[in-house]
């Protein structure tokens, strides 16, 4: 019934030949792209340009998050809030349909860490490069060293933070309906606080890829690295099963091996939403009462093009773009 309704909807858009094919006798919805938070809407648009032209999911997830790396955002790209010593340090990872993966961490002064992560995957025998070594590698690949220093908005936030110098991660809430519930941070330039951008996609050929890029937690200790560049924690792709990417407090996502755990649960037959829920429940069990002070969320796609998400706190939205070209925000279900 649902498939028929979808077919009718797509026929009216002249897209009926695009969206479904068969895998394991199930209809597969493809292409498809998901990304975290409301910044995902713009990121999905760039990814969709690749996917709608039968492009590879890997190119889509790279080009999608590059958009967010350039937007003003507290937690992604060189304009982001710095660590407690006043330096912006960036983490990113990428994984393709062949289980190739690459990541960078503690990378400074490079505009697109996701592109460097892809170069690590494609042009080195390694999976992860960090700090000075990652920067040196980026320069050897032709990336430009950007000027040192903070964006005007980050400079302002940092000066404000220095008044107390307290490390207090803020729970990110972007679901506008729920904003009152957790008093989200509004940056001095009027932007809402954002978080890691993570993106997963299924392309027209039925292949999966994922990406993830972040400055991590604002005002973190120098050298702190979260889940995003850790393959299996922040991101995991298994082309036979699905793809998953996480956002929120990295330390806790690492503790449950978040994204890899979701893939393994999907392998056992759980839907993307049920798999994400189980992993967030594990995290809640570990954190107990402290869970109310953190946010953690995972989004997932399976090989059939089914997708879902779960988060700890109310207020996590993710952006979904499917073959009907309807790029929309979906509110994830939550535990507490
Ligand atoms: N999830 C991003 C971080 O904790 O660094």
mmCIF file of C-alpha atoms and ligand atoms in Angstrom:
data_model
loop_
_atom_site.group_PDB
_atom_site.id
_atom_site.type_symbol
_atom_site.label_atom_id
_atom_site.label_comp_id
_atom_site.label_asym_id
_atom_site.label_seq_id
_atom_site.Cartn_x
_atom_site.Cartn_y
_atom_site.Cartn_z
ATOM 1 C CA UNK A 1 0.000 0.000 0.000
ATOM 2 C CA UNK A 2 2.763 2.361 1.067
ATOM 3 C CA UNK A 3 4.809 1.453 -2.012
ATOM 4 C CA UNK A 4 1.795 2.104 -4.236
ATOM 5 C CA UNK A 5 1.173 5.487 -2.611
ATOM 6 C CA UNK A 6 4.848 6.353 -3.044
ATOM 7 C CA UNK A 7 4.720 5.229 -6.668
ATOM 8 C CA UNK A 8 1.730 7.473 -7.352
ATOM 9 C CA UNK A 9 3.439 10.408 -5.642
ATOM 10 C CA UNK A 10 6.583 9.895 -7.690
ATOM 11 C CA UNK A 11 4.735 9.338 -10.939
ATOM 12 C CA UNK A 12 3.256 12.778 -10.550
ATOM 13 C CA UNK A 13 6.816 14.129 -10.343
ATOM 14 C CA UNK A 14 7.935 12.108 -13.322
ATOM 15 C CA UNK A 15 10.333 10.107 -11.138
ATOM 16 C CA UNK A 16 8.714 6.704 -11.149
ATOM 17 C CA UNK A 17 11.637 4.962 -12.794
ATOM 18 C CA UNK A 18 14.153 6.161 -10.204
ATOM 19 C CA UNK A 19 13.400 5.192 -6.676
ATOM 20 C CA UNK A 20 12.938 1.462 -6.159
ATOM 21 C CA UNK A 21 14.719 -1.708 -7.127
ATOM 22 C CA UNK A 22 14.832 -5.102 -5.547
ATOM 23 C CA UNK A 23 17.268 -6.491 -2.938
ATOM 24 C CA UNK A 24 16.526 -9.757 -1.104
ATOM 25 C CA UNK A 25 13.037 -9.558 -2.633
ATOM 26 C CA UNK A 26 12.443 -6.261 -0.852
ATOM 27 C CA UNK A 27 11.898 -2.943 -2.538
ATOM 28 C CA UNK A 28 14.916 -0.735 -2.081
ATOM 29 C CA UNK A 29 14.446 2.983 -1.848
ATOM 30 C CA UNK A 30 17.389 4.700 -3.484
ATOM 31 C CA UNK A 31 19.140 6.986 -3.768
ATOM 32 C CA UNK A 32 18.815 8.318 -0.266
ATOM 33 C CA UNK A 33 20.836 10.625 1.988
ATOM 34 C CA UNK A 34 20.553 11.391 5.696
ATOM 35 C CA UNK A 35 22.487 13.863 7.794
ATOM 36 C CA UNK A 36 22.483 15.144 11.338
ATOM 37 C CA UNK A 37 20.867 18.308 12.690
ATOM 38 C CA UNK A 38 19.279 21.119 10.715
ATOM 39 C CA UNK A 39 22.598 21.989 9.043
ATOM 40 C CA UNK A 40 21.931 18.710 7.221
ATOM 41 C CA UNK A 41 19.338 20.363 4.990
ATOM 42 C CA UNK A 42 21.973 22.391 3.116
ATOM 43 C CA UNK A 43 24.457 19.531 3.210
ATOM 44 C CA UNK A 44 21.883 17.122 1.736
ATOM 45 C CA UNK A 45 21.271 19.492 -1.170
ATOM 46 C CA UNK A 46 24.912 19.221 -2.228
ATOM 47 C CA UNK A 47 24.925 15.449 -1.735
ATOM 48 C CA UNK A 48 21.736 15.099 -3.737
ATOM 49 C CA UNK A 49 23.308 16.784 -6.763
ATOM 50 C CA UNK A 50 25.734 13.854 -6.893
ATOM 51 C CA UNK A 51 23.169 11.155 -6.130
ATOM 52 C CA UNK A 52 20.506 12.283 -8.585
ATOM 53 C CA UNK A 53 23.083 12.044 -11.394
ATOM 54 C CA UNK A 54 23.789 8.424 -10.481
ATOM 55 C CA UNK A 55 26.952 9.525 -8.664
ATOM 56 C CA UNK A 56 28.749 7.479 -6.048
ATOM 57 C CA UNK A 57 27.599 7.681 -2.407
ATOM 58 C CA UNK A 58 31.222 8.359 -1.414
ATOM 59 C CA UNK A 59 31.351 11.553 -3.511
ATOM 60 C CA UNK A 60 27.936 12.590 -2.195
ATOM 61 C CA UNK A 61 28.891 12.302 1.481
ATOM 62 C CA UNK A 62 32.166 14.140 0.906
ATOM 63 C CA UNK A 63 30.605 17.027 -1.024
ATOM 64 C CA UNK A 64 27.621 17.222 1.312
ATOM 65 C CA UNK A 65 29.540 17.849 4.525
ATOM 66 C CA UNK A 66 31.970 20.217 2.788
ATOM 67 C CA UNK A 67 29.059 22.676 2.689
ATOM 68 C CA UNK A 68 28.802 22.611 6.489
ATOM 69 C CA UNK A 69 32.567 22.938 6.883
ATOM 70 C CA UNK A 70 32.241 26.373 5.281
ATOM 71 C CA UNK A 71 29.099 27.571 7.083
ATOM 72 C CA UNK A 72 29.256 29.553 10.308
ATOM 73 C CA UNK A 73 28.802 26.885 12.912
ATOM 74 C CA UNK A 74 30.009 26.529 16.492
ATOM 75 C CA UNK A 75 31.110 22.932 15.990
ATOM 76 C CA UNK A 76 32.191 22.289 12.392
ATOM 77 C CA UNK A 77 34.961 23.811 10.270
ATOM 78 C CA UNK A 78 37.515 26.536 10.852
ATOM 79 C CA UNK A 79 34.880 29.079 11.966
ATOM 80 C CA UNK A 80 34.023 26.896 14.967
ATOM 81 C CA UNK A 81 34.646 27.540 18.638
ATOM 82 C CA UNK A 82 38.221 26.802 19.739
ATOM 83 C CA UNK A 83 39.693 24.569 22.405
ATOM 84 C CA UNK A 84 40.442 26.055 25.811
ATOM 85 C CA UNK A 85 43.829 27.316 24.572
ATOM 86 C CA UNK A 86 42.163 29.249 21.753
ATOM 87 C CA UNK A 87 42.917 26.936 18.792
ATOM 88 C CA UNK A 88 40.381 25.368 16.421
ATOM 89 C CA UNK A 89 41.200 21.679 15.993
ATOM 90 C CA UNK A 90 39.200 19.520 13.585
ATOM 91 C CA UNK A 91 38.304 15.832 13.306
ATOM 92 C CA UNK A 92 36.772 14.019 10.309
ATOM 93 C CA UNK A 93 36.247 10.544 8.898
ATOM 94 C CA UNK A 94 34.944 8.882 5.763
ATOM 95 C CA UNK A 95 34.136 5.264 4.787
ATOM 96 C CA UNK A 96 33.127 3.695 1.479
ATOM 97 C CA UNK A 97 31.343 0.628 0.156
ATOM 98 C CA UNK A 98 34.547 -1.456 0.099
ATOM 99 C CA UNK A 99 35.211 -0.867 3.823
ATOM 100 C CA UNK A 100 37.989 1.545 2.927
ATOM 101 C CA UNK A 101 38.176 4.268 5.523
ATOM 102 C CA UNK A 102 40.242 7.323 6.399
ATOM 103 C CA UNK A 103 40.286 9.873 9.172
ATOM 104 C CA UNK A 104 42.071 12.881 10.578
ATOM 105 C CA UNK A 105 42.086 14.224 14.107
ATOM 106 C CA UNK A 106 43.468 17.284 15.890
ATOM 107 C CA UNK A 107 43.999 18.903 12.497
ATOM 108 C CA UNK A 108 44.580 22.677 12.415
ATOM 109 C CA UNK A 109 44.286 25.386 9.734
ATOM 110 C CA UNK A 110 42.877 23.196 6.958
ATOM 111 C CA UNK A 111 39.523 24.250 5.494
ATOM 112 C CA UNK A 112 38.150 20.832 4.519
ATOM 113 C CA UNK A 113 39.241 18.062 6.902
ATOM 114 C CA UNK A 114 36.815 15.654 5.203
ATOM 115 C CA UNK A 115 38.824 15.917 1.983
ATOM 116 C CA UNK A 116 42.014 15.196 3.887
ATOM 117 C CA UNK A 117 40.343 12.150 5.480
ATOM 118 C CA UNK A 118 39.504 10.892 1.985
ATOM 119 C CA UNK A 119 43.098 11.413 0.868
ATOM 120 C CA UNK A 120 44.297 9.424 3.905
ATOM 121 C CA UNK A 121 41.957 6.633 2.787
ATOM 122 C CA UNK A 122 42.999 6.731 -0.850
ATOM 123 C CA UNK A 123 46.627 7.807 -0.822
ATOM 124 C CA UNK A 124 48.186 6.258 2.288
ATOM 125 C CA UNK A 125 48.492 2.744 3.718
ATOM 126 C CA UNK A 126 46.925 4.070 6.956
ATOM 127 C CA UNK A 127 43.477 4.828 8.308
ATOM 128 C CA UNK A 128 44.142 7.748 10.642
ATOM 129 C CA UNK A 129 46.553 10.679 10.788
ATOM 130 C CA UNK A 130 46.597 13.209 13.612
ATOM 131 C CA UNK A 131 47.895 16.653 14.475
ATOM 132 C CA UNK A 132 51.067 17.914 12.890
ATOM 133 C CA UNK A 133 51.434 14.737 10.814
ATOM 134 C CA UNK A 134 47.923 15.128 9.404
ATOM 135 C CA UNK A 135 48.608 18.764 8.544
ATOM 136 C CA UNK A 136 51.948 17.893 6.938
ATOM 137 C CA UNK A 137 50.204 15.218 4.854
ATOM 138 C CA UNK A 138 47.449 17.679 3.840
ATOM 139 C CA UNK A 139 50.060 20.169 2.605
ATOM 140 C CA UNK A 140 51.810 17.427 0.654
ATOM 141 C CA UNK A 141 48.476 16.736 -1.078
ATOM 142 C CA UNK A 142 48.103 20.362 -2.141
ATOM 143 C CA UNK A 143 45.853 21.702 0.617
ATOM 144 C CA UNK A 144 46.450 25.302 1.666
ATOM 145 C CA UNK A 145 47.399 26.323 5.205
ATOM 146 C CA UNK A 146 44.718 28.835 6.221
ATOM 147 C CA UNK A 147 45.593 31.809 8.395
ATOM 148 C CA UNK A 148 45.853 31.207 12.112
ATOM 149 C CA UNK A 149 43.180 32.715 14.322
ATOM 150 C CA UNK A 150 39.487 32.623 15.059
ATOM 151 C CA UNK A 151 36.403 33.765 13.185
ATOM 152 C CA UNK A 152 34.928 36.966 14.678
ATOM 153 C CA UNK A 153 32.007 34.975 16.182
ATOM 154 C CA UNK A 154 34.301 32.357 17.713
ATOM 155 C CA UNK A 155 36.589 35.085 19.065
ATOM 156 C CA UNK A 156 33.619 36.633 20.842
ATOM 157 C CA UNK A 157 32.483 33.260 22.234
ATOM 158 C CA UNK A 158 35.997 32.465 23.413
ATOM 159 C CA UNK A 159 36.389 35.784 25.235
ATOM 160 C CA UNK A 160 33.074 35.181 26.957
ATOM 161 C CA UNK A 161 34.138 31.656 27.878
ATOM 162 C CA UNK A 162 37.471 32.893 29.308
ATOM 163 C CA UNK A 163 35.588 34.935 31.912
ATOM 164 C CA UNK A 164 34.855 31.715 33.833
ATOM 165 C CA UNK A 165 36.899 29.114 31.933
ATOM 166 C CA UNK A 166 34.489 26.356 32.898
ATOM 167 C CA UNK A 167 34.240 23.256 30.736
ATOM 168 C CA UNK A 168 30.512 22.662 30.527
ATOM 169 C CA UNK A 169 29.391 21.027 27.278
ATOM 170 C CA UNK A 170 25.978 22.327 26.220
ATOM 171 C CA UNK A 171 23.247 19.939 25.166
ATOM 172 C CA UNK A 172 22.403 20.774 21.602
ATOM 173 C CA UNK A 173 18.738 21.247 20.770
ATOM 174 C CA UNK A 174 17.618 22.234 17.315
ATOM 175 C CA UNK A 175 14.084 20.998 17.323
ATOM 176 C CA UNK A 176 12.567 24.441 17.557
ATOM 177 C CA UNK A 177 9.383 23.129 19.205
ATOM 178 C CA UNK A 178 11.439 21.838 22.107
ATOM 179 C CA UNK A 179 13.870 24.647 22.560
ATOM 180 C CA UNK A 180 12.412 25.784 25.849
ATOM 181 C CA UNK A 181 12.961 22.383 27.382
ATOM 182 C CA UNK A 182 16.748 22.480 27.494
ATOM 183 C CA UNK A 183 17.609 26.149 27.080
ATOM 184 C CA UNK A 184 19.858 25.835 24.037
ATOM 185 C CA UNK A 185 22.783 28.153 23.596
ATOM 186 C CA UNK A 186 22.266 30.993 21.217
ATOM 187 C CA UNK A 187 25.621 32.247 19.990
ATOM 188 C CA UNK A 188 26.303 35.945 20.210
ATOM 189 C CA UNK A 189 25.774 36.277 16.444
ATOM 190 C CA UNK A 190 22.268 34.860 16.844
ATOM 191 C CA UNK A 191 23.008 31.375 15.461
ATOM 192 C CA UNK A 192 21.858 28.338 17.363
ATOM 193 C CA UNK A 193 24.412 25.962 18.703
ATOM 194 C CA UNK A 194 25.042 23.140 16.232
ATOM 195 C CA UNK A 195 27.016 19.926 16.467
ATOM 196 C CA UNK A 196 28.911 17.451 14.350
ATOM 197 C CA UNK A 197 27.634 16.938 10.819
ATOM 198 C CA UNK A 198 27.411 13.255 9.990
ATOM 199 C CA UNK A 199 26.084 12.020 6.657
ATOM 200 C CA UNK A 200 25.209 8.562 5.274
ATOM 201 C CA UNK A 201 23.997 7.774 1.762
ATOM 202 C CA UNK A 202 22.783 4.932 -0.437
ATOM 203 C CA UNK A 203 23.408 5.591 -4.118
ATOM 204 C CA UNK A 204 21.479 4.512 -7.208
ATOM 205 C CA UNK A 205 23.828 1.531 -7.629
ATOM 206 C CA UNK A 206 22.878 0.366 -4.121
ATOM 207 C CA UNK A 207 26.206 1.233 -2.491
ATOM 208 C CA UNK A 208 26.612 2.874 0.913
ATOM 209 C CA UNK A 209 29.102 5.432 2.259
ATOM 210 C CA UNK A 210 29.359 7.800 5.228
ATOM 211 C CA UNK A 211 31.195 10.870 6.449
ATOM 212 C CA UNK A 212 31.540 12.894 9.596
ATOM 213 C CA UNK A 213 33.280 16.218 10.387
ATOM 214 C CA UNK A 214 33.499 18.335 13.533
ATOM 215 C CA UNK A 215 35.543 20.629 15.748
ATOM 216 C CA UNK A 216 34.332 18.455 18.639
ATOM 217 C CA UNK A 217 33.365 20.085 21.898
ATOM 218 C CA UNK A 218 33.970 23.826 22.198
ATOM 219 C CA UNK A 219 36.545 24.805 24.856
ATOM 220 C CA UNK A 220 37.735 21.198 25.169
ATOM 221 C CA UNK A 221 41.216 20.363 26.530
ATOM 222 C CA UNK A 222 43.943 20.800 23.946
ATOM 223 C CA UNK A 223 44.429 17.495 22.157
ATOM 224 C CA UNK A 224 40.957 16.152 22.962
ATOM 225 C CA UNK A 225 39.534 13.925 20.230
ATOM 226 C CA UNK A 226 35.927 12.700 20.189
ATOM 227 C CA UNK A 227 34.103 9.911 18.395
ATOM 228 C CA UNK A 228 33.889 11.458 14.918
ATOM 229 C CA UNK A 229 37.291 10.375 13.541
ATOM 230 C CA UNK A 230 37.133 6.985 15.289
ATOM 231 C CA UNK A 231 35.892 4.434 12.772
ATOM 232 C CA UNK A 232 33.318 2.261 14.546
ATOM 233 C CA UNK A 233 32.417 4.950 17.079
ATOM 234 C CA UNK A 234 31.435 8.053 15.101
ATOM 235 C CA UNK A 235 30.959 6.290 11.758
ATOM 236 C CA UNK A 236 30.670 2.808 10.310
ATOM 237 C CA UNK A 237 29.657 1.383 6.937
ATOM 238 C CA UNK A 238 29.219 -2.247 5.925
ATOM 239 C CA UNK A 239 27.983 -2.414 2.364
ATOM 240 C CA UNK A 240 26.205 -5.731 2.998
ATOM 241 C CA UNK A 241 24.259 -4.332 5.946
ATOM 242 C CA UNK A 242 24.033 -0.564 6.314
ATOM 243 C CA UNK A 243 25.642 2.687 7.440
ATOM 244 C CA UNK A 244 25.479 4.597 10.718
ATOM 245 C CA UNK A 245 26.842 7.899 11.999
ATOM 246 C CA UNK A 246 26.699 9.482 15.450
ATOM 247 C CA UNK A 247 26.560 12.946 16.978
ATOM 248 C CA UNK A 248 26.601 14.247 20.519
ATOM 249 C CA UNK A 249 29.004 13.650 23.367
ATOM 250 C CA UNK A 250 31.851 11.771 21.725
ATOM 251 C CA UNK A 251 33.314 10.295 24.885
ATOM 252 C CA UNK A 252 30.091 8.371 25.507
ATOM 253 C CA UNK A 253 29.572 7.329 21.901
ATOM 254 C CA UNK A 254 33.091 5.823 21.995
ATOM 255 C CA UNK A 255 32.188 3.923 25.202
ATOM 256 C CA UNK A 256 29.465 1.967 23.365
ATOM 257 C CA UNK A 257 31.266 1.718 19.993
ATOM 258 C CA UNK A 258 28.097 3.441 18.766
ATOM 259 C CA UNK A 259 28.055 3.214 14.983
ATOM 260 C CA UNK A 260 29.584 -0.259 14.731
ATOM 261 C CA UNK A 261 27.143 -1.566 17.334
ATOM 262 C CA UNK A 262 24.220 -0.270 15.251
ATOM 263 C CA UNK A 263 25.529 -2.073 12.152
ATOM 264 C CA UNK A 264 25.906 -5.354 14.042
ATOM 265 C CA UNK A 265 22.355 -5.081 15.401
ATOM 266 C CA UNK A 266 21.022 -4.410 11.901
ATOM 267 C CA UNK A 267 22.967 -7.460 10.697
ATOM 268 C CA UNK A 268 20.979 -9.482 13.226
ATOM 269 C CA UNK A 269 17.770 -8.221 11.645
ATOM 270 C CA UNK A 270 16.856 -5.116 13.633
ATOM 271 C CA UNK A 271 15.465 -2.127 11.764
ATOM 272 C CA UNK A 272 17.669 1.000 11.675
ATOM 273 C CA UNK A 273 15.510 2.696 14.317
ATOM 274 C CA UNK A 274 15.417 -0.350 16.617
ATOM 275 C CA UNK A 275 19.196 -0.789 16.306
ATOM 276 C CA UNK A 276 19.869 2.881 17.137
ATOM 277 C CA UNK A 277 17.466 2.655 20.082
ATOM 278 C CA UNK A 278 19.249 -0.378 21.549
ATOM 279 C CA UNK A 279 22.622 1.374 21.437
ATOM 280 C CA UNK A 280 21.249 4.578 22.988
ATOM 281 C CA UNK A 281 19.660 2.406 25.712
ATOM 282 C CA UNK A 282 23.095 0.902 26.428
ATOM 283 C CA UNK A 283 24.512 4.388 26.763
ATOM 284 C CA UNK A 284 21.692 5.399 29.112
ATOM 285 C CA UNK A 285 22.360 2.342 31.275
ATOM 286 C CA UNK A 286 26.051 3.212 31.523
ATOM 287 C CA UNK A 287 25.493 6.901 32.264
ATOM 288 C CA UNK A 288 22.593 6.514 34.703
ATOM 289 C CA UNK A 289 21.634 9.863 36.264
ATOM 290 C CA UNK A 290 24.369 11.690 34.350
ATOM 291 C CA UNK A 291 22.575 10.960 31.079
ATOM 292 C CA UNK A 292 20.329 13.970 31.549
ATOM 293 C CA UNK A 293 23.359 16.224 31.073
ATOM 294 C CA UNK A 294 24.398 14.877 27.688
ATOM 295 C CA UNK A 295 23.050 14.375 24.190
ATOM 296 C CA UNK A 296 23.900 11.457 21.941
ATOM 297 C CA UNK A 297 22.180 10.429 18.725
ATOM 298 C CA UNK A 298 22.726 7.934 15.918
ATOM 299 C CA UNK A 299 21.200 7.833 12.436
ATOM 300 C CA UNK A 300 21.251 4.721 10.257
ATOM 301 C CA UNK A 301 20.307 3.371 6.815
ATOM 302 C CA UNK A 302 20.084 -0.299 5.889
ATOM 303 C CA UNK A 303 20.732 -1.930 2.541
ATOM 304 C CA UNK A 304 16.996 -1.785 1.733
ATOM 305 C CA UNK A 305 16.990 1.985 1.985
ATOM 306 C CA UNK A 306 15.082 1.903 5.289
ATOM 307 C CA UNK A 307 16.296 4.512 7.729
ATOM 308 C CA UNK A 308 15.875 5.569 11.331
ATOM 309 C CA UNK A 309 17.399 7.233 14.353
ATOM 310 C CA UNK A 310 17.280 7.445 18.130
ATOM 311 C CA UNK A 311 18.652 9.950 20.608
ATOM 312 C CA UNK A 312 19.036 10.368 24.328
ATOM 313 C CA UNK A 313 17.356 13.750 24.824
ATOM 314 C CA UNK A 314 14.390 15.288 23.113
ATOM 315 C CA UNK A 315 15.435 17.769 20.431
ATOM 316 C CA UNK A 316 17.550 15.967 17.863
ATOM 317 C CA UNK A 317 16.468 16.429 14.241
ATOM 318 C CA UNK A 318 18.022 14.880 11.161
ATOM 319 C CA UNK A 319 17.642 15.775 7.501
ATOM 320 C CA UNK A 320 16.400 13.178 5.016
ATOM 321 C CA UNK A 321 16.416 13.474 1.248
ATOM 322 C CA UNK A 322 14.815 10.651 -0.730
ATOM 323 C CA UNK A 323 14.048 10.034 -4.358
ATOM 324 C CA UNK A 324 10.959 12.206 -4.264
ATOM 325 C CA UNK A 325 13.464 15.045 -3.743
ATOM 326 C CA UNK A 326 11.723 16.052 -0.579
ATOM 327 C CA UNK A 327 14.546 17.264 1.696
ATOM 328 C CA UNK A 328 13.037 17.453 5.160
ATOM 329 C CA UNK A 329 13.808 17.459 8.871
ATOM 330 C CA UNK A 330 12.648 14.504 10.954
ATOM 331 C CA UNK A 331 12.561 14.588 14.762
ATOM 332 C CA UNK A 332 14.248 11.533 16.250
ATOM 333 C CA UNK A 333 12.556 9.540 18.997
ATOM 334 C CA UNK A 334 14.243 9.931 22.381
ATOM 335 C CA UNK A 335 14.682 8.056 25.646
ATOM 336 C CA UNK A 336 14.588 10.718 28.360
HETATM 337 N N1 LIG B 1 30.541 14.067 18.467
HETATM 338 C C1 LIG B 1 31.565 14.975 18.329
HETATM 339 C C2 LIG B 1 32.546 14.974 19.399
HETATM 340 O O1 LIG B 1 32.237 14.606 20.518
HETATM 341 O O2 LIG B 1 33.672 15.349 19.168
#
